[in-house]
XYZ file of N, CA and C in Angstrom:
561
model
N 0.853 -1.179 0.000
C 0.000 0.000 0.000
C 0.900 1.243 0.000
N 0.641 2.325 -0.829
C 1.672 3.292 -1.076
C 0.806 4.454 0.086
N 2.037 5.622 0.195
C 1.694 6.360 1.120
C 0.327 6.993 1.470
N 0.190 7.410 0.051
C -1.405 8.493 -0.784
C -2.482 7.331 -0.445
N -2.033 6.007 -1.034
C -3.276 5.114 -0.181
C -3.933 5.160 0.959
N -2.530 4.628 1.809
C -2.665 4.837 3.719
C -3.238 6.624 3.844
N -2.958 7.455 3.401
C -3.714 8.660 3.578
C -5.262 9.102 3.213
N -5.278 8.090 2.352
C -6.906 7.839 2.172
C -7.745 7.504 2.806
N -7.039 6.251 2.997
C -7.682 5.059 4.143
C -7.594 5.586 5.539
N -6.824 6.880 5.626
C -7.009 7.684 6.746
C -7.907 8.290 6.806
N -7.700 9.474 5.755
C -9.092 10.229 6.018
C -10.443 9.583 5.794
N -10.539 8.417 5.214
C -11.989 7.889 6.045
C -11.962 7.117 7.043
N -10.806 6.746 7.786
C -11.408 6.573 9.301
C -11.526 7.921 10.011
N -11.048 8.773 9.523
C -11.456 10.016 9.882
C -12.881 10.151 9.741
N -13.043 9.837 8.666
C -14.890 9.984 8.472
C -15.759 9.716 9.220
N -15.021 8.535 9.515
C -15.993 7.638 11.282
C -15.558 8.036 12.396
N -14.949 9.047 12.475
C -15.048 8.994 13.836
C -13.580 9.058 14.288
N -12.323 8.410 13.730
C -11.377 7.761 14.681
C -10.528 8.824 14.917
N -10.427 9.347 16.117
C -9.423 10.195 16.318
C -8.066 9.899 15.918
N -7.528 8.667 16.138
C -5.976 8.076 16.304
C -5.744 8.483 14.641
N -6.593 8.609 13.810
C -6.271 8.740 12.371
C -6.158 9.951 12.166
N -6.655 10.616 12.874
C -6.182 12.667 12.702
C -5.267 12.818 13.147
N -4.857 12.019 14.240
C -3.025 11.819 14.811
C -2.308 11.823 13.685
N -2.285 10.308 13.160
C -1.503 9.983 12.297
C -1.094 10.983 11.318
N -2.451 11.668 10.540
C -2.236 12.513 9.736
C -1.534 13.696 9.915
N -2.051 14.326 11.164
C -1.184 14.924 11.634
C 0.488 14.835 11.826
N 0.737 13.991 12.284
C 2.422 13.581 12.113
C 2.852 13.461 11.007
N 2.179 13.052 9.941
C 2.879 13.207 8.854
C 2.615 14.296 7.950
N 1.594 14.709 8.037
C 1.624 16.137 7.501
C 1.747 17.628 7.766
N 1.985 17.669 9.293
C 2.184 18.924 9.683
C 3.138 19.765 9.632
N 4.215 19.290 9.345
C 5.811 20.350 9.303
C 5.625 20.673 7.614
N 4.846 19.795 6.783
C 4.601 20.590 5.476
C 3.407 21.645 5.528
N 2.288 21.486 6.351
C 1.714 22.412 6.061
C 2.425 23.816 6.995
N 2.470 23.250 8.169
C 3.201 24.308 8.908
C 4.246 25.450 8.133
N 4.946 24.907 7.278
C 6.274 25.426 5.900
C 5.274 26.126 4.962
N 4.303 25.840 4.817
C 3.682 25.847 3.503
C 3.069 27.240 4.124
N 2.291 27.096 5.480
C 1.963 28.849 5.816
C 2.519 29.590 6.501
N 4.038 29.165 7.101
C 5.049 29.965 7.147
C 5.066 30.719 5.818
N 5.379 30.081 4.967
C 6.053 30.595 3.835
C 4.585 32.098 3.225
N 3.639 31.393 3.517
C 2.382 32.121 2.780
C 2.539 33.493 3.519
N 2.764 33.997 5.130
C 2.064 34.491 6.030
C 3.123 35.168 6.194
N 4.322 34.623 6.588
C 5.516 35.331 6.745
C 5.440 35.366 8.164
N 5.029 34.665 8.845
C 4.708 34.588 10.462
C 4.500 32.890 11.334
N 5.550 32.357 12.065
C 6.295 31.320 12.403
C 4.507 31.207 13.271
N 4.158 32.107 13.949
C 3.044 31.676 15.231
C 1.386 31.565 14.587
N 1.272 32.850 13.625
C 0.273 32.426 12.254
C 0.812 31.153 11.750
N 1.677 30.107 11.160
C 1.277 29.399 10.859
C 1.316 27.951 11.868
N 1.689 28.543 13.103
C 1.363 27.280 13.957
C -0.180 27.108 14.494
N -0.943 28.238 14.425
C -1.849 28.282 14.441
C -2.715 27.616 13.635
N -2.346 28.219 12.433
C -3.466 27.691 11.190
C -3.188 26.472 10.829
N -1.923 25.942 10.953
C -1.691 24.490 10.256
C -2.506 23.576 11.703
N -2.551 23.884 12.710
C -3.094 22.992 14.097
C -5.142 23.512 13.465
N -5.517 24.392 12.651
C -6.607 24.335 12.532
C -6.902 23.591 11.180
N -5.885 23.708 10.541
C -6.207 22.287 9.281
C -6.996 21.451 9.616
N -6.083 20.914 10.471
C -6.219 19.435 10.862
C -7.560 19.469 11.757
N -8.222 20.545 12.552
C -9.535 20.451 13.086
C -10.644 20.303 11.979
N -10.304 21.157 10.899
C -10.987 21.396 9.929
C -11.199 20.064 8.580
N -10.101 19.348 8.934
C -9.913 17.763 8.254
C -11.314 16.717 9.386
N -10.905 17.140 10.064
C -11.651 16.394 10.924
C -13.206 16.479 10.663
N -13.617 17.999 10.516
C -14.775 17.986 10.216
C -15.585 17.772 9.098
N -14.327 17.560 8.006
C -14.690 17.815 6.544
C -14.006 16.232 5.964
N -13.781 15.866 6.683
C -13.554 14.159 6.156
C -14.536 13.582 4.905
N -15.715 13.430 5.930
C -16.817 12.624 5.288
C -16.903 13.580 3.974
N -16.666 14.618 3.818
C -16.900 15.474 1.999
C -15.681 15.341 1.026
N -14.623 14.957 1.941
C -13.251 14.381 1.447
C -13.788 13.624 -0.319
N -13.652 13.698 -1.274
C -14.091 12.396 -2.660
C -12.597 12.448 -3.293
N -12.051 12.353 -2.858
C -10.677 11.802 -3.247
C -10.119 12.327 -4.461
N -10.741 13.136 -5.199
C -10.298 13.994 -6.696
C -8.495 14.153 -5.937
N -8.148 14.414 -5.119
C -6.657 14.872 -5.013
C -6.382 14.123 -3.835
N -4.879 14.275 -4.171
C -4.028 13.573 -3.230
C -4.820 14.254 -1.659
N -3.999 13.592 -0.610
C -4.626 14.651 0.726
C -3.654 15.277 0.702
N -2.388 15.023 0.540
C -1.180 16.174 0.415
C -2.079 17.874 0.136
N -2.485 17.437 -0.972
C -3.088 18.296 -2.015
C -3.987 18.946 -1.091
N -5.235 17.816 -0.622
C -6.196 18.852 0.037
C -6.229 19.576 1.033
N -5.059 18.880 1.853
C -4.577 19.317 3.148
C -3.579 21.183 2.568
N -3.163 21.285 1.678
C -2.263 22.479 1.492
C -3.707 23.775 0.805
N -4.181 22.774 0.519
C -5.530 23.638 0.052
C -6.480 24.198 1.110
N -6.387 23.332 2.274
C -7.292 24.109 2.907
C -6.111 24.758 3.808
N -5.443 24.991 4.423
C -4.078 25.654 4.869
C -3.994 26.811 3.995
N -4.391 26.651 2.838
C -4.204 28.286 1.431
C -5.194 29.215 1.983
N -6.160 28.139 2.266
C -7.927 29.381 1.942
C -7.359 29.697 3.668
N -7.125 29.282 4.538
C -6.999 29.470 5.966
C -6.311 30.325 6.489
N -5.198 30.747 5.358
C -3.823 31.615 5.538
C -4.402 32.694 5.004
N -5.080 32.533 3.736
C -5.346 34.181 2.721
C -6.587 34.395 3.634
N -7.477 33.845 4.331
C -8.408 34.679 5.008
C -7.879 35.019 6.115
N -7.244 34.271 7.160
C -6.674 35.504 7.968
C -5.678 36.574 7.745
N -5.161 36.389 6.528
C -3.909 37.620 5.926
C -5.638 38.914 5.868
N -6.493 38.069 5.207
C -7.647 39.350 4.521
C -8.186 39.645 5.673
N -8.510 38.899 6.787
C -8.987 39.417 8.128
C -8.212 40.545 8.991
N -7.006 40.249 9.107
C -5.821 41.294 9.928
C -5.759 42.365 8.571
N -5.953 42.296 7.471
C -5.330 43.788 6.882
C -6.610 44.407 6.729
N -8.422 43.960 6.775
C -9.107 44.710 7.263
C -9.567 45.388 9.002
N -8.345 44.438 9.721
C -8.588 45.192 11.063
C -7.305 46.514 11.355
N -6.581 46.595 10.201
C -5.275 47.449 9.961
C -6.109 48.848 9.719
N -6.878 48.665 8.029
C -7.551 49.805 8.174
C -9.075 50.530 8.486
N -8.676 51.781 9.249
C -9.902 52.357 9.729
C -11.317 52.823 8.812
N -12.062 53.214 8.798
C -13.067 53.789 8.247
C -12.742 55.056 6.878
N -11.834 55.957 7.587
C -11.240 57.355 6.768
C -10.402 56.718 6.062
N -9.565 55.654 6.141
C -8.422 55.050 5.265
C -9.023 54.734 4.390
N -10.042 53.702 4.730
C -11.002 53.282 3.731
C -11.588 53.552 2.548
N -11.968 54.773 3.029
C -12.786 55.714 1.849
C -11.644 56.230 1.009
N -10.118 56.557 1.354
C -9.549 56.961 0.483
C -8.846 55.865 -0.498
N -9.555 54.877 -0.325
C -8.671 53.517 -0.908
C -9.460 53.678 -2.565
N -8.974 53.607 -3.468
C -9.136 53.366 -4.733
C -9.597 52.403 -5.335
N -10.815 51.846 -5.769
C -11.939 51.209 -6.090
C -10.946 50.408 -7.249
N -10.213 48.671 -7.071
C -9.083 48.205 -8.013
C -10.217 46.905 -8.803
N -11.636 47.102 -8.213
C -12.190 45.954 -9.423
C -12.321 46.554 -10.444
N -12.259 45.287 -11.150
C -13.162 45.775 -12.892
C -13.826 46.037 -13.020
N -14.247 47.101 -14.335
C -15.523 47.638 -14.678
C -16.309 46.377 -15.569
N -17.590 46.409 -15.327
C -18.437 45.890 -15.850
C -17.826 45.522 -17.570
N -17.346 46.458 -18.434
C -16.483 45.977 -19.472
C -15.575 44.879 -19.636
N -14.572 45.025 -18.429
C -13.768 44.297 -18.281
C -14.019 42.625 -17.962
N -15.116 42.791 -17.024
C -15.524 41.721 -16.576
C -16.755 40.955 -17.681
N -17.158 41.718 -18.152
C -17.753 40.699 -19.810
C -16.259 40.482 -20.473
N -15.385 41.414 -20.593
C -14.633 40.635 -21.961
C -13.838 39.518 -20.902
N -13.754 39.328 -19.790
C -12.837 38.380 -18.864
C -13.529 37.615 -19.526
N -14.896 37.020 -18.732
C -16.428 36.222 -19.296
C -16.028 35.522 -20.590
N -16.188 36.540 -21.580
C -16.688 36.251 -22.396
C -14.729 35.032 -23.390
N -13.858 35.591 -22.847
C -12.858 35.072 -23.306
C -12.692 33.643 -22.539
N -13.143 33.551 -21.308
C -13.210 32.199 -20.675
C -14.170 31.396 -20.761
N -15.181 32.057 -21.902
C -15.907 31.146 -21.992
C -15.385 30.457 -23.328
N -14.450 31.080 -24.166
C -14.113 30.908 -25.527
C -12.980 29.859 -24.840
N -11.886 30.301 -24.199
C -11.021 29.177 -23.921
C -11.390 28.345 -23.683
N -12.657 27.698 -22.445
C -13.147 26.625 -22.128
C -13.846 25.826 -23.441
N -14.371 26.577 -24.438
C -14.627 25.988 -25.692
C -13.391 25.453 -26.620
N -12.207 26.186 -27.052
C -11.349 25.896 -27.039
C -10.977 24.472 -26.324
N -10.931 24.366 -25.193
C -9.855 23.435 -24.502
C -11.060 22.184 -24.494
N -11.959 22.669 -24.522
C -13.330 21.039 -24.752
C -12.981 20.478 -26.601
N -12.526 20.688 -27.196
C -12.576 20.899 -28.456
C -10.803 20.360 -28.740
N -10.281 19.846 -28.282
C -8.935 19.760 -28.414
C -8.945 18.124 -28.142
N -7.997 17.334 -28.342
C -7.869 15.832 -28.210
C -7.506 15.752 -26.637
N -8.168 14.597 -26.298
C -8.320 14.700 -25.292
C -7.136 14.647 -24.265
N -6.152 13.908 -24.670
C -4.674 13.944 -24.263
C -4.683 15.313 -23.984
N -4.061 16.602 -25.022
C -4.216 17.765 -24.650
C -5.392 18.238 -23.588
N -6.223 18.374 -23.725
C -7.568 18.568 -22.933
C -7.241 18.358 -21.238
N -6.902 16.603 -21.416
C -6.296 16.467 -20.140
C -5.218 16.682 -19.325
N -4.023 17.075 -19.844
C -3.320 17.903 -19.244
C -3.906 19.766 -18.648
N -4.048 19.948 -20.044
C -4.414 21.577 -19.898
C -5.616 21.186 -18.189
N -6.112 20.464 -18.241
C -7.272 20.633 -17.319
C -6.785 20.236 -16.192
N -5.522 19.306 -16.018
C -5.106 18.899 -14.631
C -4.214 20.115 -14.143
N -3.729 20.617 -15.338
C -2.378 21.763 -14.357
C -3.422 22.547 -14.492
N -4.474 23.566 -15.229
C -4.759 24.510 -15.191
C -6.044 24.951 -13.839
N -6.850 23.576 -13.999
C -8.342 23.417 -13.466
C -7.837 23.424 -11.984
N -7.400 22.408 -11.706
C -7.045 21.366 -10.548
C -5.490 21.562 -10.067
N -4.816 22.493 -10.632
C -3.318 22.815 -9.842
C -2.569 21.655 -9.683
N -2.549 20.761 -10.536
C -1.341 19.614 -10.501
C -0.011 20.355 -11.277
N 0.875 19.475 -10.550
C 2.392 19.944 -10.862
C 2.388 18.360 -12.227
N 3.825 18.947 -13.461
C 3.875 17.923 -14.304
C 3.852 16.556 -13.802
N 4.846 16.669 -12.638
C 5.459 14.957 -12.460
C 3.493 14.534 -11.789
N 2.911 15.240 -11.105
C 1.388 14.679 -10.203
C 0.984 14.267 -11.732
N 0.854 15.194 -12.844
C 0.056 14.795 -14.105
C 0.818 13.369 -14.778
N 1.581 13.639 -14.469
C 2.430 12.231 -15.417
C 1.658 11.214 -14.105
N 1.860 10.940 -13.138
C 1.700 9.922 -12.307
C 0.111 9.469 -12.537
N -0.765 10.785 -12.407
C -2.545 10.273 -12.809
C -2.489 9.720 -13.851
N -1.756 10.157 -15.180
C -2.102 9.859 -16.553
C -1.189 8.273 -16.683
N 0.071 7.927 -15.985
C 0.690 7.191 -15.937
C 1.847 7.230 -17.687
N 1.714 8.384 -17.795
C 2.549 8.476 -18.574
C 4.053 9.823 -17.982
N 5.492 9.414 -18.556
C 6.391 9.643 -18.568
C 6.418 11.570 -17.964
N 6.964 12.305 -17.315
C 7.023 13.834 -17.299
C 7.195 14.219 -18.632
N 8.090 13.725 -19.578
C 8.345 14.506 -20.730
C 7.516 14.889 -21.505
N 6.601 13.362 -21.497
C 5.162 13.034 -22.197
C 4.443 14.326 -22.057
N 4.484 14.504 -20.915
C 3.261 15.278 -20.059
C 3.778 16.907 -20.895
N 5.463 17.069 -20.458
C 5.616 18.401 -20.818
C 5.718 18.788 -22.432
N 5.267 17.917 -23.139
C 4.997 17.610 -24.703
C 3.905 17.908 -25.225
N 2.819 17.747 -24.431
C 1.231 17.555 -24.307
C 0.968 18.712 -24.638
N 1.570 19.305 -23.204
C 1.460 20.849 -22.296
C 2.018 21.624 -23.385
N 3.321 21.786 -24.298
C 3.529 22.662 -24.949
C 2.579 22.722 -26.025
N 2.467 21.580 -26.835
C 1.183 21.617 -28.012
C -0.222 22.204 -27.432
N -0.629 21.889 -26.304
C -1.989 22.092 -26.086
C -1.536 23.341 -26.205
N -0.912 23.862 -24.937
C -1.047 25.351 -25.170
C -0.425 26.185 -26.537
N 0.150 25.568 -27.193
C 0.140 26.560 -29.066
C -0.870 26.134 -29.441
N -1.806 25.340 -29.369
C -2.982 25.242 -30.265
C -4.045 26.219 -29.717
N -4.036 26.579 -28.298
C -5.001 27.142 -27.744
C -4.363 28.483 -28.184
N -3.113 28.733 -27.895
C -2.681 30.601 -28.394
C -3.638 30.527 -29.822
N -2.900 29.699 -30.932
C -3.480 29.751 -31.890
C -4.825 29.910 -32.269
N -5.826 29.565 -31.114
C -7.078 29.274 -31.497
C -7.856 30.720 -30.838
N -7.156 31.066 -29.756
C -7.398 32.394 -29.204
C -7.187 33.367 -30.142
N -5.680 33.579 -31.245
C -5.757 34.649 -32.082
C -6.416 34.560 -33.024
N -6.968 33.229 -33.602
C -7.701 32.912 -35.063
C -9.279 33.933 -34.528
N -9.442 33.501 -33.113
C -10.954 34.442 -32.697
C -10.986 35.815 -32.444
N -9.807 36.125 -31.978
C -9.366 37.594 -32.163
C -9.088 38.168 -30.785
N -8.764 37.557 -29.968
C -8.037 37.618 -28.937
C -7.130 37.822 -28.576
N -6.490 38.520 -27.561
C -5.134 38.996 -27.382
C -4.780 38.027 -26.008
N -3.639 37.850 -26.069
C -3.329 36.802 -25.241
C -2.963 37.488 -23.506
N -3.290 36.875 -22.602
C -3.319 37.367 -21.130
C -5.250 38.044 -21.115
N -5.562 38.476 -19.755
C -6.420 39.197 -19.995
C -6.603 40.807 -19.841
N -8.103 40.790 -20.057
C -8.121 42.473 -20.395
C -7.471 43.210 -19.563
């Protein structure tokens, strides 16, 4: 049984109930997430905090666990959303009311946000429309945040394979973006 297995087979005894399996997980995953929101936060006691609430938050969210990703994976994912909301919590208790108002309005205008729209809806047509090899890469690194070697390992084909895929898909998609009249990046 490989590691990602036993981490499975963890988080659903997590599902039932078993504490000794939030242990486990814990020991083996905490000095990465702990690193992982050091690194995010820039603060050694923020991330001893948040990485010890992962793991409460694993606990409660087991049973919704469906295995689409490694737990490596889901475990750094929820440690992300955990870190950027308290970074967004402390820098709205930074500023006051008068700061506030002088802060400069940085969303998009209604323009911007149709042509965002309207170009992601063209790429997603694009990338449905491509062989599926391509398709499936573009969709594991882009959709789902896999690194090459994670995509080579799902697909069970070679990294090179993978970084072969990845260069064609994406010239066919530039290509298919300028044939529609698109400028590449967004608005």
């Amino acid at each position: 049984m490989t590691a990602a297995e036993t981490d499975r087979a963890l988080v659903e005894r997590v599902a039932k109930g078993d504490r000794a399996a939030v242990r486990l997980l814990f020991m083996r995953h905490h000095a990465r997430v702990y690193r992982f929101v050091a690194r995010q936060t820039g603060s050694e006691l923020m991330a001893d905090d948040i990485a010890n609430e992962v793991f409460l938050e694993v606990w409660r969210q087991a049973p919704a666990f469906e295995g689409r990703s490694e737990v490596s994976t889901w475990l750094l994912g929820i440690a992300r959303f955990k870190a950027l909301s308290l970074l967004r919590r402390k820098k709205e208790d930074w500023i006051d009311d008068d700061d506030a108002a002088q802060v400069a309005d940085g969303a998009d205008t209604p323009e911007v946000v149709t042509m965002k729209e309207d170009k992601a809806a063209a790429l997603r047509r694009f990338i449905d429309a491509m062989p599926e090899e391509h398709r499936t890469v573009i969709d594991l690194a882009y959709y789902h945040g896999q690194s090459v070697s994670e995509i080579g390992e799902v697909l069970g084909i070679p990294v090179a394979t993978v970084k072969t895929r990845m260069f064609y898909a994406r010239k066919k998609l530039g290509e298919a973006l300028k044939a529609a009249g698109y400028d590449r990046g967004w608005p």
